Amino acid sequence: MDDYEILTDIADFFSNSTDTDFPDPNWTSPQPNSSIEIITNLTSRSTRHVSVLGQSLITFFYGFGISANVCALVLLARGETARNRKQTLMVRCLACNDLVALLGSFLLMYMHLYMSGPLVDSRWFCALRVVLRTFGLSSGCVAIVMAAERWMALTRPFLYQKVS
């Protein structure tokens, strides 16, 4: 009897019970026969955690983000001038960080959905996820630096001219 059947039986018992129904005092939960069965119960999971429609919607948004960042990088490569070199560098850093984070998250999501459990549950997969999350966090840091630089240019123009 697997975990799903046990949970279904418990749910049926409580949904059909009255105040006079009590569980059998001699009932015990089924015990696994070996340590391999315990490990199998702990590691077995359904890889499909969203519906196919949800997955296609998520894939669409990932594709839109990836294509928007690629377009931004192409446009930045064409239109760089000496006057706005600093802003172009920051926007390029932001687009590159976002592109790496999106591509990595997209790849990891599909690896998690369609690859085997031991591979996806390994340490290198976790480390790769942490590294790619760092790219997402650094995008926020670049955006903060861009905002601070623009704030300084607008509120303290004379100081900004000296510093830059």
mmCIF file with all atom_site columns, C-alpha atoms in Angstrom:
data_model
loop_
_atom_site.group_PDB
_atom_site.id
_atom_site.type_symbol
_atom_site.label_atom_id
_atom_site.label_alt_id
_atom_site.label_comp_id
_atom_site.label_asym_id
_atom_site.label_entity_id
_atom_site.label_seq_id
_atom_site.pdbx_PDB_ins_code
_atom_site.Cartn_x
_atom_site.Cartn_y
_atom_site.Cartn_z
_atom_site.occupancy
_atom_site.B_iso_or_equiv
_atom_site.pdbx_formal_charge
_atom_site.auth_seq_id
_atom_site.auth_comp_id
_atom_site.auth_asym_id
_atom_site.auth_atom_id
_atom_site.pdbx_PDB_model_num
ATOM 1   C CA . MET A 1 1   ? 0.000   0.000  0.000   1.00 0.00 ? 1   MET A CA 1
ATOM 2   C CA . ASP A 1 2   ? 1.596   3.283  -1.033  1.00 0.00 ? 2   ASP A CA 1
ATOM 3   C CA . ASP A 1 3   ? 1.357   6.711  0.604   1.00 0.00 ? 3   ASP A CA 1
ATOM 4   C CA . TYR A 1 4   ? -1.371  7.921  -1.724  1.00 0.00 ? 4   TYR A CA 1
ATOM 5   C CA . GLU A 1 5   ? -3.676  5.012  -0.840  1.00 0.00 ? 5   GLU A CA 1
ATOM 6   C CA . ILE A 1 6   ? -3.078  5.555  2.882   1.00 0.00 ? 6   ILE A CA 1
ATOM 7   C CA . LEU A 1 7   ? -3.892  9.252  2.613   1.00 0.00 ? 7   LEU A CA 1
ATOM 8   C CA . THR A 1 8   ? -6.980  8.490  0.528   1.00 0.00 ? 8   THR A CA 1
ATOM 9   C CA . ASP A 1 9   ? -8.204  5.964  3.128   1.00 0.00 ? 9   ASP A CA 1
ATOM 10  C CA . ILE A 1 10  ? -7.663  8.475  5.939   1.00 0.00 ? 10  ILE A CA 1
ATOM 11  C CA . ALA A 1 11  ? -9.482  11.203 4.018   1.00 0.00 ? 11  ALA A CA 1
ATOM 12  C CA . ASP A 1 12  ? -12.380 8.822  3.273   1.00 0.00 ? 12  ASP A CA 1
ATOM 13  C CA . PHE A 1 13  ? -12.580 7.828  6.920   1.00 0.00 ? 13  PHE A CA 1
ATOM 14  C CA . PHE A 1 14  ? -12.802 11.402 8.156   1.00 0.00 ? 14  PHE A CA 1
ATOM 15  C CA . SER A 1 15  ? -15.197 12.545 5.438   1.00 0.00 ? 15  SER A CA 1
ATOM 16  C CA . ASN A 1 16  ? -17.605 9.649  6.096   1.00 0.00 ? 16  ASN A CA 1
ATOM 17  C CA . SER A 1 17  ? -17.289 9.515  9.892   1.00 0.00 ? 17  SER A CA 1
ATOM 18  C CA . THR A 1 18  ? -19.872 10.487 12.475  1.00 0.00 ? 18  THR A CA 1
ATOM 19  C CA . ASP A 1 19  ? -19.467 11.289 16.138  1.00 0.00 ? 19  ASP A CA 1
ATOM 20  C CA . THR A 1 20  ? -19.842 7.606  17.048  1.00 0.00 ? 20  THR A CA 1
ATOM 21  C CA . ASP A 1 21  ? -17.103 6.381  14.670  1.00 0.00 ? 21  ASP A CA 1
ATOM 22  C CA . PHE A 1 22  ? -13.709 5.765  16.206  1.00 0.00 ? 22  PHE A CA 1
ATOM 23  C CA . PRO A 1 23  ? -10.638 4.317  14.576  1.00 0.00 ? 23  PRO A CA 1
ATOM 24  C CA . ASP A 1 24  ? -9.698  0.750  15.359  1.00 0.00 ? 24  ASP A CA 1
ATOM 25  C CA . PRO A 1 25  ? -7.361  0.816  18.405  1.00 0.00 ? 25  PRO A CA 1
ATOM 26  C CA . ASN A 1 26  ? -5.425  -2.157 17.012  1.00 0.00 ? 26  ASN A CA 1
ATOM 27  C CA . TRP A 1 27  ? -4.687  -0.421 13.701  1.00 0.00 ? 27  TRP A CA 1
ATOM 28  C CA . THR A 1 28  ? -1.037  0.402  13.078  1.00 0.00 ? 28  THR A CA 1
ATOM 29  C CA . SER A 1 29  ? 0.506   2.206  10.166  1.00 0.00 ? 29  SER A CA 1
ATOM 30  C CA . PRO A 1 30  ? 2.216   -0.040 7.632   1.00 0.00 ? 30  PRO A CA 1
ATOM 31  C CA . GLN A 1 31  ? 5.933   -0.283 8.247   1.00 0.00 ? 31  GLN A CA 1
ATOM 32  C CA . PRO A 1 32  ? 8.412   -0.443 5.365   1.00 0.00 ? 32  PRO A CA 1
ATOM 33  C CA . ASN A 1 33  ? 10.189  -3.765 4.985   1.00 0.00 ? 33  ASN A CA 1
ATOM 34  C CA . SER A 1 34  ? 13.676  -2.422 4.422   1.00 0.00 ? 34  SER A CA 1
ATOM 35  C CA . SER A 1 35  ? 15.815  0.682  4.405   1.00 0.00 ? 35  SER A CA 1
ATOM 36  C CA . ILE A 1 36  ? 15.631  0.704  0.604   1.00 0.00 ? 36  ILE A CA 1
ATOM 37  C CA . GLU A 1 37  ? 11.859  1.044  0.840   1.00 0.00 ? 37  GLU A CA 1
ATOM 38  C CA . ILE A 1 38  ? 12.254  3.969  3.265   1.00 0.00 ? 38  ILE A CA 1
ATOM 39  C CA . ILE A 1 39  ? 14.649  5.724  0.880   1.00 0.00 ? 39  ILE A CA 1
ATOM 40  C CA . THR A 1 40  ? 12.346  5.034  -2.061  1.00 0.00 ? 40  THR A CA 1
ATOM 41  C CA . ASN A 1 41  ? 9.388   6.534  -0.186  1.00 0.00 ? 41  ASN A CA 1
ATOM 42  C CA . LEU A 1 42  ? 11.410  9.615  0.722   1.00 0.00 ? 42  LEU A CA 1
ATOM 43  C CA . THR A 1 43  ? 12.861  10.238 -2.738  1.00 0.00 ? 43  THR A CA 1
ATOM 44  C CA . SER A 1 44  ? 9.898   9.294  -4.900  1.00 0.00 ? 44  SER A CA 1
ATOM 45  C CA . ARG A 1 45  ? 8.120   12.403 -6.066  1.00 0.00 ? 45  ARG A CA 1
ATOM 46  C CA . SER A 1 46  ? 6.091   13.579 -8.977  1.00 0.00 ? 46  SER A CA 1
ATOM 47  C CA . THR A 1 47  ? 8.187   15.747 -11.269 1.00 0.00 ? 47  THR A CA 1
ATOM 48  C CA . ARG A 1 48  ? 5.131   17.436 -12.744 1.00 0.00 ? 48  ARG A CA 1
ATOM 49  C CA . HIS A 1 49  ? 4.285   20.185 -10.277 1.00 0.00 ? 49  HIS A CA 1
ATOM 50  C CA . VAL A 1 50  ? 2.373   22.437 -12.686 1.00 0.00 ? 50  VAL A CA 1
ATOM 51  C CA . SER A 1 51  ? -0.174  21.688 -15.375 1.00 0.00 ? 51  SER A CA 1
ATOM 52  C CA . VAL A 1 52  ? 0.771   21.571 -19.036 1.00 0.00 ? 52  VAL A CA 1
ATOM 53  C CA . LEU A 1 53  ? -1.049  24.876 -19.619 1.00 0.00 ? 53  LEU A CA 1
ATOM 54  C CA . GLY A 1 54  ? 0.834   26.477 -16.727 1.00 0.00 ? 54  GLY A CA 1
ATOM 55  C CA . GLN A 1 55  ? 4.104   25.086 -18.050 1.00 0.00 ? 55  GLN A CA 1
ATOM 56  C CA . SER A 1 56  ? 3.475   26.492 -21.514 1.00 0.00 ? 56  SER A CA 1
ATOM 57  C CA . LEU A 1 57  ? 2.602   29.896 -20.024 1.00 0.00 ? 57  LEU A CA 1
ATOM 58  C CA . ILE A 1 58  ? 5.794   29.902 -17.955 1.00 0.00 ? 58  ILE A CA 1
ATOM 59  C CA . THR A 1 59  ? 7.790   28.880 -21.030 1.00 0.00 ? 59  THR A CA 1
ATOM 60  C CA . PHE A 1 60  ? 6.221   31.725 -23.017 1.00 0.00 ? 60  PHE A CA 1
ATOM 61  C CA . PHE A 1 61  ? 7.255   34.277 -20.395 1.00 0.00 ? 61  PHE A CA 1
ATOM 62  C CA . TYR A 1 62  ? 10.766  32.863 -20.194 1.00 0.00 ? 62  TYR A CA 1
ATOM 63  C CA . GLY A 1 63  ? 11.028  33.079 -23.989 1.00 0.00 ? 63  GLY A CA 1
ATOM 64  C CA . PHE A 1 64  ? 9.720   36.639 -23.969 1.00 0.00 ? 64  PHE A CA 1
ATOM 65  C CA . GLY A 1 65  ? 12.259  37.687 -21.319 1.00 0.00 ? 65  GLY A CA 1
ATOM 66  C CA . ILE A 1 66  ? 15.139  35.997 -23.105 1.00 0.00 ? 66  ILE A CA 1
ATOM 67  C CA . SER A 1 67  ? 14.253  37.549 -26.464 1.00 0.00 ? 67  SER A CA 1
ATOM 68  C CA . ALA A 1 68  ? 13.764  41.010 -24.892 1.00 0.00 ? 68  ALA A CA 1
ATOM 69  C CA . ASN A 1 69  ? 17.209  40.863 -23.273 1.00 0.00 ? 69  ASN A CA 1
ATOM 70  C CA . VAL A 1 70  ? 18.831  39.712 -26.518 1.00 0.00 ? 70  VAL A CA 1
ATOM 71  C CA . CYS A 1 71  ? 17.121  42.575 -28.378 1.00 0.00 ? 71  CYS A CA 1
ATOM 72  C CA . ALA A 1 72  ? 18.301  45.044 -25.726 1.00 0.00 ? 72  ALA A CA 1
ATOM 73  C CA . LEU A 1 73  ? 21.884  43.825 -26.068 1.00 0.00 ? 73  LEU A CA 1
ATOM 74  C CA . VAL A 1 74  ? 21.728  44.107 -29.874 1.00 0.00 ? 74  VAL A CA 1
ATOM 75  C CA . LEU A 1 75  ? 20.320  47.634 -29.695 1.00 0.00 ? 75  LEU A CA 1
ATOM 76  C CA . LEU A 1 76  ? 22.946  48.660 -27.134 1.00 0.00 ? 76  LEU A CA 1
ATOM 77  C CA . ALA A 1 77  ? 25.742  47.330 -29.348 1.00 0.00 ? 77  ALA A CA 1
ATOM 78  C CA . ARG A 1 78  ? 24.517  49.438 -32.270 1.00 0.00 ? 78  ARG A CA 1
ATOM 79  C CA . GLY A 1 79  ? 23.840  52.722 -30.504 1.00 0.00 ? 79  GLY A CA 1
ATOM 80  C CA . GLU A 1 80  ? 26.743  53.285 -28.104 1.00 0.00 ? 80  GLU A CA 1
ATOM 81  C CA . THR A 1 81  ? 28.160  56.822 -28.135 1.00 0.00 ? 81  THR A CA 1
ATOM 82  C CA . ALA A 1 82  ? 30.937  58.438 -26.134 1.00 0.00 ? 82  ALA A CA 1
ATOM 83  C CA . ARG A 1 83  ? 28.418  60.671 -24.370 1.00 0.00 ? 83  ARG A CA 1
ATOM 84  C CA . ASN A 1 84  ? 26.390  57.882 -22.728 1.00 0.00 ? 84  ASN A CA 1
ATOM 85  C CA . ARG A 1 85  ? 29.076  55.237 -22.288 1.00 0.00 ? 85  ARG A CA 1
ATOM 86  C CA . LYS A 1 86  ? 28.513  54.852 -18.522 1.00 0.00 ? 86  LYS A CA 1
ATOM 87  C CA . GLN A 1 87  ? 24.753  54.357 -18.850 1.00 0.00 ? 87  GLN A CA 1
ATOM 88  C CA . THR A 1 88  ? 25.259  51.937 -21.725 1.00 0.00 ? 88  THR A CA 1
ATOM 89  C CA . LEU A 1 89  ? 27.676  49.895 -19.624 1.00 0.00 ? 89  LEU A CA 1
ATOM 90  C CA . MET A 1 90  ? 25.222  49.650 -16.731 1.00 0.00 ? 90  MET A CA 1
ATOM 91  C CA . VAL A 1 91  ? 22.275  48.734 -18.963 1.00 0.00 ? 91  VAL A CA 1
ATOM 92  C CA . ARG A 1 92  ? 24.455  46.165 -20.742 1.00 0.00 ? 92  ARG A CA 1
ATOM 93  C CA . CYS A 1 93  ? 25.445  44.644 -17.372 1.00 0.00 ? 93  CYS A CA 1
ATOM 94  C CA . LEU A 1 94  ? 21.786  44.553 -16.349 1.00 0.00 ? 94  LEU A CA 1
ATOM 95  C CA . ALA A 1 95  ? 20.706  42.873 -19.601 1.00 0.00 ? 95  ALA A CA 1
ATOM 96  C CA . CYS A 1 96  ? 23.551  40.317 -19.434 1.00 0.00 ? 96  CYS A CA 1
ATOM 97  C CA . ASN A 1 97  ? 22.782  39.428 -15.813 1.00 0.00 ? 97  ASN A CA 1
ATOM 98  C CA . ASP A 1 98  ? 19.093  39.056 -16.589 1.00 0.00 ? 98  ASP A CA 1
ATOM 99  C CA . LEU A 1 99  ? 19.827  36.963 -19.674 1.00 0.00 ? 99  LEU A CA 1
ATOM 100 C CA . VAL A 1 100 ? 22.099  34.562 -17.790 1.00 0.00 ? 100 VAL A CA 1
ATOM 101 C CA . ALA A 1 101 ? 19.611  34.293 -14.913 1.00 0.00 ? 101 ALA A CA 1
ATOM 102 C CA . LEU A 1 102 ? 16.688  33.642 -17.283 1.00 0.00 ? 102 LEU A CA 1
ATOM 103 C CA . LEU A 1 103 ? 18.538  31.083 -19.404 1.00 0.00 ? 103 LEU A CA 1
ATOM 104 C CA . GLY A 1 104 ? 19.823  29.286 -16.320 1.00 0.00 ? 104 GLY A CA 1
ATOM 105 C CA . SER A 1 105 ? 16.457  29.223 -14.567 1.00 0.00 ? 105 SER A CA 1
ATOM 106 C CA . PHE A 1 106 ? 14.775  28.043 -17.757 1.00 0.00 ? 106 PHE A CA 1
ATOM 107 C CA . LEU A 1 107 ? 17.301  25.252 -18.172 1.00 0.00 ? 107 LEU A CA 1
ATOM 108 C CA . LEU A 1 108 ? 17.103  24.198 -14.516 1.00 0.00 ? 108 LEU A CA 1
ATOM 109 C CA . MET A 1 109 ? 13.299  24.180 -14.596 1.00 0.00 ? 109 MET A CA 1
ATOM 110 C CA . TYR A 1 110 ? 13.239  21.778 -17.542 1.00 0.00 ? 110 TYR A CA 1
ATOM 111 C CA . MET A 1 111 ? 16.011  19.665 -16.043 1.00 0.00 ? 111 MET A CA 1
ATOM 112 C CA . HIS A 1 112 ? 13.967  19.380 -12.846 1.00 0.00 ? 112 HIS A CA 1
ATOM 113 C CA . LEU A 1 113 ? 10.868  18.382 -14.799 1.00 0.00 ? 113 LEU A CA 1
ATOM 114 C CA . TYR A 1 114 ? 12.329  15.841 -17.193 1.00 0.00 ? 114 TYR A CA 1
ATOM 115 C CA . MET A 1 115 ? 15.554  14.422 -15.728 1.00 0.00 ? 115 MET A CA 1
ATOM 116 C CA . SER A 1 116 ? 15.962  11.644 -13.198 1.00 0.00 ? 116 SER A CA 1
ATOM 117 C CA . GLY A 1 117 ? 15.589  12.281 -9.476  1.00 0.00 ? 117 GLY A CA 1
ATOM 118 C CA . PRO A 1 118 ? 19.128  11.415 -8.304  1.00 0.00 ? 118 PRO A CA 1
ATOM 119 C CA . LEU A 1 119 ? 20.669  13.754 -10.863 1.00 0.00 ? 119 LEU A CA 1
ATOM 120 C CA . VAL A 1 120 ? 18.341  16.637 -10.026 1.00 0.00 ? 120 VAL A CA 1
ATOM 121 C CA . ASP A 1 121 ? 18.667  16.089 -6.271  1.00 0.00 ? 121 ASP A CA 1
ATOM 122 C CA . SER A 1 122 ? 22.472  16.141 -6.355  1.00 0.00 ? 122 SER A CA 1
ATOM 123 C CA . ARG A 1 123 ? 24.785  18.723 -4.839  1.00 0.00 ? 123 ARG A CA 1
ATOM 124 C CA . TRP A 1 124 ? 25.999  20.090 -8.184  1.00 0.00 ? 124 TRP A CA 1
ATOM 125 C CA . PHE A 1 125 ? 22.421  20.843 -9.217  1.00 0.00 ? 125 PHE A CA 1
ATOM 126 C CA . CYS A 1 126 ? 21.876  22.744 -5.970  1.00 0.00 ? 126 CYS A CA 1
ATOM 127 C CA . ALA A 1 127 ? 25.174  24.602 -6.400  1.00 0.00 ? 127 ALA A CA 1
ATOM 128 C CA . LEU A 1 128 ? 24.249  25.513 -9.974  1.00 0.00 ? 128 LEU A CA 1
ATOM 129 C CA . ARG A 1 129 ? 20.923  26.853 -8.757  1.00 0.00 ? 129 ARG A CA 1
ATOM 130 C CA . VAL A 1 130 ? 22.686  29.001 -6.142  1.00 0.00 ? 130 VAL A CA 1
ATOM 131 C CA . VAL A 1 131 ? 25.118  30.383 -8.737  1.00 0.00 ? 131 VAL A CA 1
ATOM 132 C CA . LEU A 1 132 ? 22.283  31.262 -11.103 1.00 0.00 ? 132 LEU A CA 1
ATOM 133 C CA . ARG A 1 133 ? 20.310  32.894 -8.274  1.00 0.00 ? 133 ARG A CA 1
ATOM 134 C CA . THR A 1 134 ? 23.369  35.077 -7.714  1.00 0.00 ? 134 THR A CA 1
ATOM 135 C CA . PHE A 1 135 ? 22.957  36.435 -11.242 1.00 0.00 ? 135 PHE A CA 1
ATOM 136 C CA . GLY A 1 136 ? 19.358  37.317 -10.454 1.00 0.00 ? 136 GLY A CA 1
ATOM 137 C CA . LEU A 1 137 ? 20.391  39.101 -7.252  1.00 0.00 ? 137 LEU A CA 1
ATOM 138 C CA . SER A 1 138 ? 23.194  40.957 -8.999  1.00 0.00 ? 138 SER A CA 1
ATOM 139 C CA . SER A 1 139 ? 20.657  42.306 -11.496 1.00 0.00 ? 139 SER A CA 1
ATOM 140 C CA . GLY A 1 140 ? 18.932  43.980 -8.578  1.00 0.00 ? 140 GLY A CA 1
ATOM 141 C CA . CYS A 1 141 ? 22.259  45.397 -7.410  1.00 0.00 ? 141 CYS A CA 1
ATOM 142 C CA . VAL A 1 142 ? 22.955  46.843 -10.872 1.00 0.00 ? 142 VAL A CA 1
ATOM 143 C CA . ALA A 1 143 ? 19.492  48.411 -10.896 1.00 0.00 ? 143 ALA A CA 1
ATOM 144 C CA . ILE A 1 144 ? 20.185  50.029 -7.495  1.00 0.00 ? 144 ILE A CA 1
ATOM 145 C CA . VAL A 1 145 ? 23.498  51.435 -8.744  1.00 0.00 ? 145 VAL A CA 1
ATOM 146 C CA . MET A 1 146 ? 21.764  52.792 -11.851 1.00 0.00 ? 146 MET A CA 1
ATOM 147 C CA . ALA A 1 147 ? 19.086  54.442 -9.710  1.00 0.00 ? 147 ALA A CA 1
ATOM 148 C CA . ALA A 1 148 ? 21.686  55.989 -7.378  1.00 0.00 ? 148 ALA A CA 1
ATOM 149 C CA . GLU A 1 149 ? 23.692  57.278 -10.340 1.00 0.00 ? 149 GLU A CA 1
ATOM 150 C CA . ARG A 1 150 ? 20.606  58.861 -11.929 1.00 0.00 ? 150 ARG A CA 1
ATOM 151 C CA . TRP A 1 151 ? 19.551  60.324 -8.559  1.00 0.00 ? 151 TRP A CA 1
ATOM 152 C CA . MET A 1 152 ? 22.942  61.934 -8.158  1.00 0.00 ? 152 MET A CA 1
ATOM 153 C CA . ALA A 1 153 ? 22.856  63.299 -11.722 1.00 0.00 ? 153 ALA A CA 1
ATOM 154 C CA . LEU A 1 154 ? 19.432  64.870 -11.173 1.00 0.00 ? 154 LEU A CA 1
ATOM 155 C CA . THR A 1 155 ? 19.741  66.197 -7.631  1.00 0.00 ? 155 THR A CA 1
ATOM 156 C CA . ARG A 1 156 ? 23.435  67.149 -7.481  1.00 0.00 ? 156 ARG A CA 1
ATOM 157 C CA . PRO A 1 157 ? 24.481  67.977 -11.063 1.00 0.00 ? 157 PRO A CA 1
ATOM 158 C CA . PHE A 1 158 ? 27.635  69.918 -10.145 1.00 0.00 ? 158 PHE A CA 1
ATOM 159 C CA . LEU A 1 159 ? 28.929  67.168 -7.860  1.00 0.00 ? 159 LEU A CA 1
ATOM 160 C CA . TYR A 1 160 ? 27.993  64.610 -10.520 1.00 0.00 ? 160 TYR A CA 1
ATOM 161 C CA . GLN A 1 161 ? 30.080  66.480 -13.124 1.00 0.00 ? 161 GLN A CA 1
ATOM 162 C CA . LYS A 1 162 ? 33.110  66.439 -10.797 1.00 0.00 ? 162 LYS A CA 1
ATOM 163 C CA . VAL A 1 163 ? 32.763  62.748 -9.938  1.00 0.00 ? 163 VAL A CA 1
ATOM 164 C CA . SER A 1 164 ? 32.057  61.485 -13.430 1.00 0.00 ? 164 SER A CA 1
#
